mmCIF file of N, CA and C in Angstrom:
data_model
loop_
_atom_site.group_PDB
_atom_site.id
_atom_site.type_symbol
_atom_site.label_atom_id
_atom_site.label_comp_id
_atom_site.label_asym_id
_atom_site.label_seq_id
_atom_site.Cartn_x
_atom_site.Cartn_y
_atom_site.Cartn_z
ATOM 1 N N MET A 1 4.048 -39.355 -7.151
ATOM 2 C CA MET A 1 4.915 -40.523 -7.245
ATOM 3 C C MET A 1 6.283 -40.213 -6.658
ATOM 4 N N ASP A 2 6.286 -39.645 -5.523
ATOM 5 C CA ASP A 2 7.540 -39.308 -4.869
ATOM 6 C C ASP A 2 8.423 -40.535 -4.696
ATOM 7 N N GLY A 3 9.690 -40.418 -5.023
ATOM 8 C CA GLY A 3 10.628 -41.511 -4.857
ATOM 9 C C GLY A 3 10.738 -42.445 -6.045
ATOM 10 N N TYR A 4 9.819 -42.351 -6.996
ATOM 11 C CA TYR A 4 9.859 -43.211 -8.179
ATOM 12 C C TYR A 4 10.627 -42.516 -9.296
ATOM 13 N N ARG A 5 11.251 -43.289 -10.123
ATOM 14 C CA ARG A 5 11.985 -42.768 -11.272
ATOM 15 C C ARG A 5 11.513 -43.472 -12.532
ATOM 16 N N LEU A 6 11.232 -42.718 -13.576
ATOM 17 C CA LEU A 6 10.923 -43.284 -14.870
ATOM 18 C C LEU A 6 12.210 -43.310 -15.676
ATOM 19 N N MET A 7 12.634 -44.510 -16.059
ATOM 20 C CA MET A 7 13.885 -44.666 -16.791
ATOM 21 C C MET A 7 13.633 -45.491 -18.048
ATOM 22 N N ILE A 8 14.466 -45.291 -19.045
ATOM 23 C CA ILE A 8 14.347 -45.996 -20.323
ATOM 24 C C ILE A 8 15.527 -46.940 -20.477
ATOM 25 N N ASP A 9 15.228 -48.175 -20.879
ATOM 26 C CA ASP A 9 16.327 -49.074 -21.202
ATOM 27 C C ASP A 9 16.604 -48.962 -22.707
ATOM 28 N N CYS A 10 17.841 -49.182 -23.069
ATOM 29 C CA CYS A 10 18.234 -49.094 -24.472
ATOM 30 C C CYS A 10 19.401 -50.049 -24.714
ATOM 31 N N SER A 11 19.615 -50.350 -25.982
ATOM 32 C CA SER A 11 20.696 -51.267 -26.346
ATOM 33 C C SER A 11 21.164 -50.955 -27.759
ATOM 34 N N TYR A 12 21.963 -51.850 -28.281
ATOM 35 C CA TYR A 12 22.493 -51.745 -29.633
ATOM 36 C C TYR A 12 21.389 -51.503 -30.660
ATOM 37 N N TRP A 13 20.209 -52.013 -30.393
ATOM 38 C CA TRP A 13 19.096 -51.911 -31.342
ATOM 39 C C TRP A 13 18.564 -50.490 -31.468
ATOM 40 N N GLN A 14 18.824 -49.643 -30.497
ATOM 41 C CA GLN A 14 18.447 -48.235 -30.599
ATOM 42 C C GLN A 14 19.670 -47.477 -31.118
ATOM 43 N N GLN A 15 19.817 -47.435 -32.420
ATOM 44 C CA GLN A 15 20.996 -46.838 -33.043
ATOM 45 C C GLN A 15 21.096 -45.335 -32.788
ATOM 46 N N ALA A 16 19.979 -44.635 -32.814
ATOM 47 C CA ALA A 16 19.985 -43.193 -32.602
ATOM 48 C C ALA A 16 18.925 -42.849 -31.558
ATOM 49 N N LEU A 17 19.369 -42.326 -30.439
ATOM 50 C CA LEU A 17 18.444 -41.937 -29.376
ATOM 51 C C LEU A 17 18.333 -40.416 -29.313
ATOM 52 N N GLY A 18 17.124 -39.918 -29.159
ATOM 53 C CA GLY A 18 16.906 -38.485 -28.992
ATOM 54 C C GLY A 18 16.955 -38.120 -27.524
ATOM 55 N N PHE A 19 18.148 -38.129 -26.955
ATOM 56 C CA PHE A 19 18.309 -37.894 -25.518
ATOM 57 C C PHE A 19 17.591 -36.624 -25.064
ATOM 58 N N GLY A 20 17.693 -35.571 -25.851
ATOM 59 C CA GLY A 20 17.058 -34.313 -25.489
ATOM 60 C C GLY A 20 15.551 -34.339 -25.644
ATOM 61 N N GLU A 21 15.065 -35.148 -26.574
ATOM 62 C CA GLU A 21 13.634 -35.196 -26.860
ATOM 63 C C GLU A 21 12.813 -35.792 -25.723
ATOM 64 N N PHE A 22 13.358 -36.771 -25.021
ATOM 65 C CA PHE A 22 12.571 -37.387 -23.947
ATOM 66 C C PHE A 22 13.056 -37.000 -22.555
ATOM 67 N N LYS A 23 14.027 -36.108 -22.460
ATOM 68 C CA LYS A 23 14.572 -35.681 -21.168
ATOM 69 C C LYS A 23 13.483 -35.121 -20.257
ATOM 70 N N GLU A 24 12.543 -34.416 -20.835
ATOM 71 C CA GLU A 24 11.460 -33.813 -20.061
ATOM 72 C C GLU A 24 10.573 -34.860 -19.381
ATOM 73 N N TYR A 25 10.556 -36.075 -19.927
ATOM 74 C CA TYR A 25 9.621 -37.094 -19.465
ATOM 75 C C TYR A 25 10.244 -38.218 -18.640
ATOM 76 N N VAL A 26 11.549 -38.381 -18.717
ATOM 77 C CA VAL A 26 12.188 -39.481 -17.989
ATOM 78 C C VAL A 26 13.332 -38.959 -17.122
ATOM 79 N N ASP A 27 13.653 -39.735 -16.097
ATOM 80 C CA ASP A 27 14.686 -39.332 -15.142
ATOM 81 C C ASP A 27 16.058 -39.928 -15.441
ATOM 82 N N GLY A 28 16.086 -40.987 -16.254
ATOM 83 C CA GLY A 28 17.375 -41.616 -16.476
ATOM 84 C C GLY A 28 17.347 -42.670 -17.546
ATOM 85 N N LEU A 29 18.501 -43.278 -17.732
ATOM 86 C CA LEU A 29 18.695 -44.280 -18.766
ATOM 87 C C LEU A 29 19.288 -45.550 -18.169
ATOM 88 N N ILE A 30 18.923 -46.679 -18.769
ATOM 89 C CA ILE A 30 19.495 -47.968 -18.383
ATOM 90 C C ILE A 30 19.993 -48.647 -19.664
ATOM 91 N N PRO A 31 21.182 -48.290 -20.135
ATOM 92 C CA PRO A 31 21.700 -48.948 -21.333
ATOM 93 C C PRO A 31 22.186 -50.365 -21.024
ATOM 94 N N ARG A 32 21.995 -51.258 -21.990
ATOM 95 C CA ARG A 32 22.488 -52.633 -21.823
ATOM 96 C C ARG A 32 24.014 -52.611 -21.973
ATOM 97 N N SER A 33 24.697 -53.263 -21.049
ATOM 98 C CA SER A 33 26.157 -53.338 -21.145
ATOM 99 C C SER A 33 26.614 -54.601 -21.864
ATOM 100 N N THR A 34 25.945 -55.724 -21.592
ATOM 101 C CA THR A 34 26.367 -56.982 -22.207
ATOM 102 C C THR A 34 25.171 -57.878 -22.503
ATOM 103 N N TYR A 35 25.417 -58.809 -23.391
ATOM 104 C CA TYR A 35 24.481 -59.902 -23.680
ATOM 105 C C TYR A 35 25.343 -61.158 -23.622
ATOM 106 N N GLY A 36 25.325 -61.814 -22.480
ATOM 107 C CA GLY A 36 26.289 -62.897 -22.261
ATOM 108 C C GLY A 36 27.675 -62.268 -22.167
ATOM 109 N N THR A 37 28.597 -62.775 -22.951
ATOM 110 C CA THR A 37 29.944 -62.185 -22.959
ATOM 111 C C THR A 37 30.106 -61.138 -24.056
ATOM 112 N N TRP A 38 29.074 -60.975 -24.903
ATOM 113 C CA TRP A 38 29.122 -59.975 -25.969
ATOM 114 C C TRP A 38 28.911 -58.600 -25.373
ATOM 115 N N LYS A 39 29.808 -57.684 -25.660
ATOM 116 C CA LYS A 39 29.723 -56.320 -25.146
ATOM 117 C C LYS A 39 28.918 -55.465 -26.125
ATOM 118 N N ASP A 40 27.872 -54.856 -25.619
ATOM 119 C CA ASP A 40 27.008 -54.025 -26.458
ATOM 120 C C ASP A 40 27.824 -52.867 -27.029
ATOM 121 N N LYS A 41 27.869 -52.784 -28.342
ATOM 122 C CA LYS A 41 28.694 -51.785 -29.029
ATOM 123 C C LYS A 41 28.181 -50.356 -28.849
ATOM 124 N N LYS A 42 26.948 -50.171 -28.450
ATOM 125 C CA LYS A 42 26.387 -48.837 -28.243
ATOM 126 C C LYS A 42 26.428 -48.392 -26.784
ATOM 127 N N PHE A 43 26.893 -49.269 -25.894
ATOM 128 C CA PHE A 43 26.857 -48.977 -24.461
ATOM 129 C C PHE A 43 27.553 -47.665 -24.106
ATOM 130 N N LYS A 44 28.812 -47.522 -24.467
ATOM 131 C CA LYS A 44 29.576 -46.312 -24.094
ATOM 132 C C LYS A 44 28.944 -45.060 -24.705
ATOM 133 N N GLU A 45 28.457 -45.179 -25.946
ATOM 134 C CA GLU A 45 27.803 -44.042 -26.606
ATOM 135 C C GLU A 45 26.517 -43.645 -25.869
ATOM 136 N N HIS A 46 25.753 -44.638 -25.457
ATOM 137 C CA HIS A 46 24.517 -44.349 -24.724
ATOM 138 C C HIS A 46 24.817 -43.724 -23.362
ATOM 139 N N VAL A 47 25.833 -44.209 -22.678
ATOM 140 C CA VAL A 47 26.212 -43.633 -21.381
ATOM 141 C C VAL A 47 26.664 -42.188 -21.574
ATOM 142 N N LYS A 48 27.498 -41.957 -22.580
ATOM 143 C CA LYS A 48 27.977 -40.594 -22.853
ATOM 144 C C LYS A 48 26.818 -39.662 -23.177
ATOM 145 N N GLY A 49 25.865 -40.128 -23.982
ATOM 146 C CA GLY A 49 24.701 -39.310 -24.308
ATOM 147 C C GLY A 49 23.901 -38.948 -23.077
ATOM 148 N N ALA A 50 23.713 -39.910 -22.192
ATOM 149 C CA ALA A 50 22.983 -39.651 -20.952
ATOM 150 C C ALA A 50 23.712 -38.616 -20.100
ATOM 151 N N ILE A 51 25.019 -38.725 -20.024
ATOM 152 C CA ILE A 51 25.817 -37.758 -19.250
ATOM 153 C C ILE A 51 25.750 -36.383 -19.907
ATOM 154 N N ASP A 52 25.972 -36.339 -21.217
ATOM 155 C CA ASP A 52 25.983 -35.064 -21.936
ATOM 156 C C ASP A 52 24.658 -34.315 -21.819
ATOM 157 N N PHE A 53 23.546 -35.042 -21.732
ATOM 158 C CA PHE A 53 22.244 -34.397 -21.627
ATOM 159 C C PHE A 53 21.792 -34.213 -20.185
ATOM 160 N N GLY A 54 22.685 -34.515 -19.233
ATOM 161 C CA GLY A 54 22.430 -34.192 -17.837
ATOM 162 C C GLY A 54 21.503 -35.108 -17.072
ATOM 163 N N TYR A 55 21.412 -36.358 -17.495
ATOM 164 C CA TYR A 55 20.594 -37.300 -16.733
ATOM 165 C C TYR A 55 21.277 -37.607 -15.409
ATOM 166 N N ASP A 56 20.509 -37.536 -14.326
ATOM 167 C CA ASP A 56 21.056 -37.785 -12.992
ATOM 168 C C ASP A 56 21.157 -39.267 -12.671
ATOM 169 N N HIS A 57 20.338 -40.076 -13.319
ATOM 170 C CA HIS A 57 20.262 -41.495 -12.996
ATOM 171 C C HIS A 57 20.656 -42.328 -14.215
ATOM 172 N N ILE A 58 21.758 -43.047 -14.060
ATOM 173 C CA ILE A 58 22.225 -43.929 -15.125
ATOM 174 C C ILE A 58 22.591 -45.260 -14.484
ATOM 175 N N ALA A 59 21.942 -46.307 -14.922
ATOM 176 C CA ALA A 59 22.234 -47.663 -14.457
ATOM 177 C C ALA A 59 22.566 -48.483 -15.699
ATOM 178 N N THR A 60 22.695 -49.773 -15.560
ATOM 179 C CA THR A 60 22.872 -50.628 -16.719
ATOM 180 C C THR A 60 22.177 -51.957 -16.467
ATOM 181 N N PHE A 61 21.874 -52.645 -17.563
ATOM 182 C CA PHE A 61 21.400 -54.016 -17.414
ATOM 183 C C PHE A 61 22.274 -54.922 -18.256
ATOM 184 N N SER A 62 22.448 -56.118 -17.758
ATOM 185 C CA SER A 62 23.225 -57.134 -18.450
ATOM 186 C C SER A 62 22.366 -58.373 -18.577
ATOM 187 N N TRP A 63 22.310 -58.895 -19.763
ATOM 188 C CA TRP A 63 21.531 -60.088 -20.036
ATOM 189 C C TRP A 63 22.464 -61.277 -19.877
ATOM 190 N N PHE A 64 22.317 -61.979 -18.760
ATOM 191 C CA PHE A 64 23.163 -63.141 -18.502
ATOM 192 C C PHE A 64 22.574 -64.364 -19.191
ATOM 193 N N ARG A 65 23.413 -65.103 -19.877
ATOM 194 C CA ARG A 65 22.982 -66.276 -20.620
ATOM 195 C C ARG A 65 23.356 -67.536 -19.840
ATOM 196 N N PRO A 66 22.379 -68.358 -19.488
ATOM 197 C CA PRO A 66 22.623 -69.534 -18.654
ATOM 198 C C PRO A 66 23.661 -70.505 -19.210
ATOM 199 N N MET A 67 23.816 -70.562 -20.514
ATOM 200 C CA MET A 67 24.732 -71.531 -21.110
ATOM 201 C C MET A 67 26.162 -71.005 -21.241
ATOM 202 N N GLN A 68 26.414 -69.766 -20.787
ATOM 203 C CA GLN A 68 27.764 -69.209 -20.847
ATOM 204 C C GLN A 68 28.375 -69.134 -19.456
ATOM 205 N N ASN A 69 29.679 -69.114 -19.409
ATOM 206 C CA ASN A 69 30.423 -69.057 -18.161
ATOM 207 C C ASN A 69 30.062 -67.783 -17.389
ATOM 208 N N VAL A 70 29.620 -67.941 -16.156
ATOM 209 C CA VAL A 70 29.182 -66.803 -15.341
ATOM 210 C C VAL A 70 30.331 -65.829 -15.078
ATOM 211 N N LYS A 71 31.498 -66.355 -14.718
ATOM 212 C CA LYS A 71 32.639 -65.483 -14.432
ATOM 213 C C LYS A 71 33.011 -64.659 -15.660
ATOM 214 N N ALA A 72 33.020 -65.266 -16.832
ATOM 215 C CA ALA A 72 33.350 -64.543 -18.059
ATOM 216 C C ALA A 72 32.320 -63.441 -18.326
ATOM 217 N N GLN A 73 31.060 -63.703 -18.011
ATOM 218 C CA GLN A 73 30.020 -62.696 -18.211
ATOM 219 C C GLN A 73 30.179 -61.532 -17.236
ATOM 220 N N ILE A 74 30.505 -61.851 -15.995
ATOM 221 C CA ILE A 74 30.739 -60.797 -15.001
ATOM 222 C C ILE A 74 31.953 -59.969 -15.391
ATOM 223 N N ASP A 75 33.002 -60.607 -15.863
ATOM 224 C CA ASP A 75 34.189 -59.879 -16.313
ATOM 225 C C ASP A 75 33.857 -58.939 -17.471
ATOM 226 N N ALA A 76 33.002 -59.378 -18.398
ATOM 227 C CA ALA A 76 32.598 -58.529 -19.523
ATOM 228 C C ALA A 76 31.854 -57.289 -19.014
ATOM 229 N N VAL A 77 30.979 -57.473 -18.030
ATOM 230 C CA VAL A 77 30.261 -56.336 -17.446
ATOM 231 C C VAL A 77 31.257 -55.372 -16.804
ATOM 232 N N ARG A 78 32.183 -55.899 -16.029
ATOM 233 C CA ARG A 78 33.187 -55.043 -15.367
ATOM 234 C C ARG A 78 33.984 -54.240 -16.379
ATOM 235 N N GLN A 79 34.362 -54.866 -17.473
ATOM 236 C CA GLN A 79 35.114 -54.157 -18.513
ATOM 237 C C GLN A 79 34.278 -53.025 -19.111
ATOM 238 N N GLN A 80 33.007 -53.284 -19.339
ATOM 239 C CA GLN A 80 32.128 -52.250 -19.889
ATOM 240 C C GLN A 80 31.966 -51.079 -18.902
ATOM 241 N N LEU A 81 31.879 -51.375 -17.620
ATOM 242 C CA LEU A 81 31.648 -50.330 -16.618
ATOM 243 C C LEU A 81 32.880 -49.472 -16.350
ATOM 244 N N ASP A 82 34.049 -49.977 -16.698
ATOM 245 C CA ASP A 82 35.295 -49.251 -16.438
ATOM 246 C C ASP A 82 35.238 -47.848 -17.043
ATOM 247 N N GLY A 83 35.447 -46.851 -16.209
ATOM 248 C CA GLY A 83 35.458 -45.466 -16.666
ATOM 249 C C GLY A 83 34.092 -44.807 -16.742
ATOM 250 N N THR A 84 33.044 -45.510 -16.317
ATOM 251 C CA THR A 84 31.705 -44.916 -16.327
ATOM 252 C C THR A 84 31.293 -44.577 -14.896
ATOM 253 N N PRO A 85 30.301 -43.709 -14.735
ATOM 254 C CA PRO A 85 29.822 -43.373 -13.384
ATOM 255 C C PRO A 85 28.771 -44.351 -12.871
ATOM 256 N N ILE A 86 28.517 -45.420 -13.586
ATOM 257 C CA ILE A 86 27.436 -46.343 -13.222
ATOM 258 C C ILE A 86 27.785 -47.140 -11.977
ATOM 259 N N ASN A 87 26.834 -47.170 -11.038
ATOM 260 C CA ASN A 87 27.051 -47.933 -9.806
ATOM 261 C C ASN A 87 25.886 -48.872 -9.497
ATOM 262 N N PHE A 88 25.042 -49.117 -10.500
ATOM 263 C CA PHE A 88 23.930 -50.047 -10.318
ATOM 264 C C PHE A 88 23.803 -50.917 -11.563
ATOM 265 N N VAL A 89 23.863 -52.235 -11.367
ATOM 266 C CA VAL A 89 23.749 -53.183 -12.475
ATOM 267 C C VAL A 89 22.549 -54.072 -12.234
ATOM 268 N N TRP A 90 21.707 -54.165 -13.214
ATOM 269 C CA TRP A 90 20.536 -55.025 -13.169
ATOM 270 C C TRP A 90 20.870 -56.259 -14.003
ATOM 271 N N ALA A 91 20.817 -57.425 -13.392
ATOM 272 C CA ALA A 91 21.109 -58.666 -14.088
ATOM 273 C C ALA A 91 19.805 -59.287 -14.583
ATOM 274 N N ASP A 92 19.703 -59.453 -15.885
ATOM 275 C CA ASP A 92 18.538 -60.072 -16.503
ATOM 276 C C ASP A 92 18.961 -61.482 -16.908
ATOM 277 N N ILE A 93 18.395 -62.475 -16.247
ATOM 278 C CA ILE A 93 18.786 -63.857 -16.496
ATOM 279 C C ILE A 93 17.579 -64.596 -17.061
ATOM 280 N N GLU A 94 17.687 -65.011 -18.309
ATOM 281 C CA GLU A 94 16.585 -65.690 -18.973
ATOM 282 C C GLU A 94 17.111 -66.881 -19.747
ATOM 283 N N GLU A 95 16.263 -67.838 -19.906
ATOM 284 C CA GLU A 95 16.614 -68.979 -20.749
ATOM 285 C C GLU A 95 16.220 -68.669 -22.174
ATOM 286 N N SER A 96 16.889 -69.315 -23.107
ATOM 287 C CA SER A 96 16.598 -69.066 -24.522
ATOM 288 C C SER A 96 15.197 -69.497 -24.874
#
């Protein structure tokens, strides 16, 4: 599977992650940064854990909510990314 990466997504709902326990099996992490304009409270902790355990690939996903202001949601993502090494954002857009 050359060129493929196995990554795990995580969010506020994963209160305690065993970063070291699954390091052998996955290449990176995709923590959720936002849900609409709500900033995931575990985002920075998950990013730090991924960095501390030496993951080479860290991205993020943001769940965009159709009924919320798009600009405000993008601004929330930007605020979450500030100070992180993340350079890839996956936008998940779903209706309720």
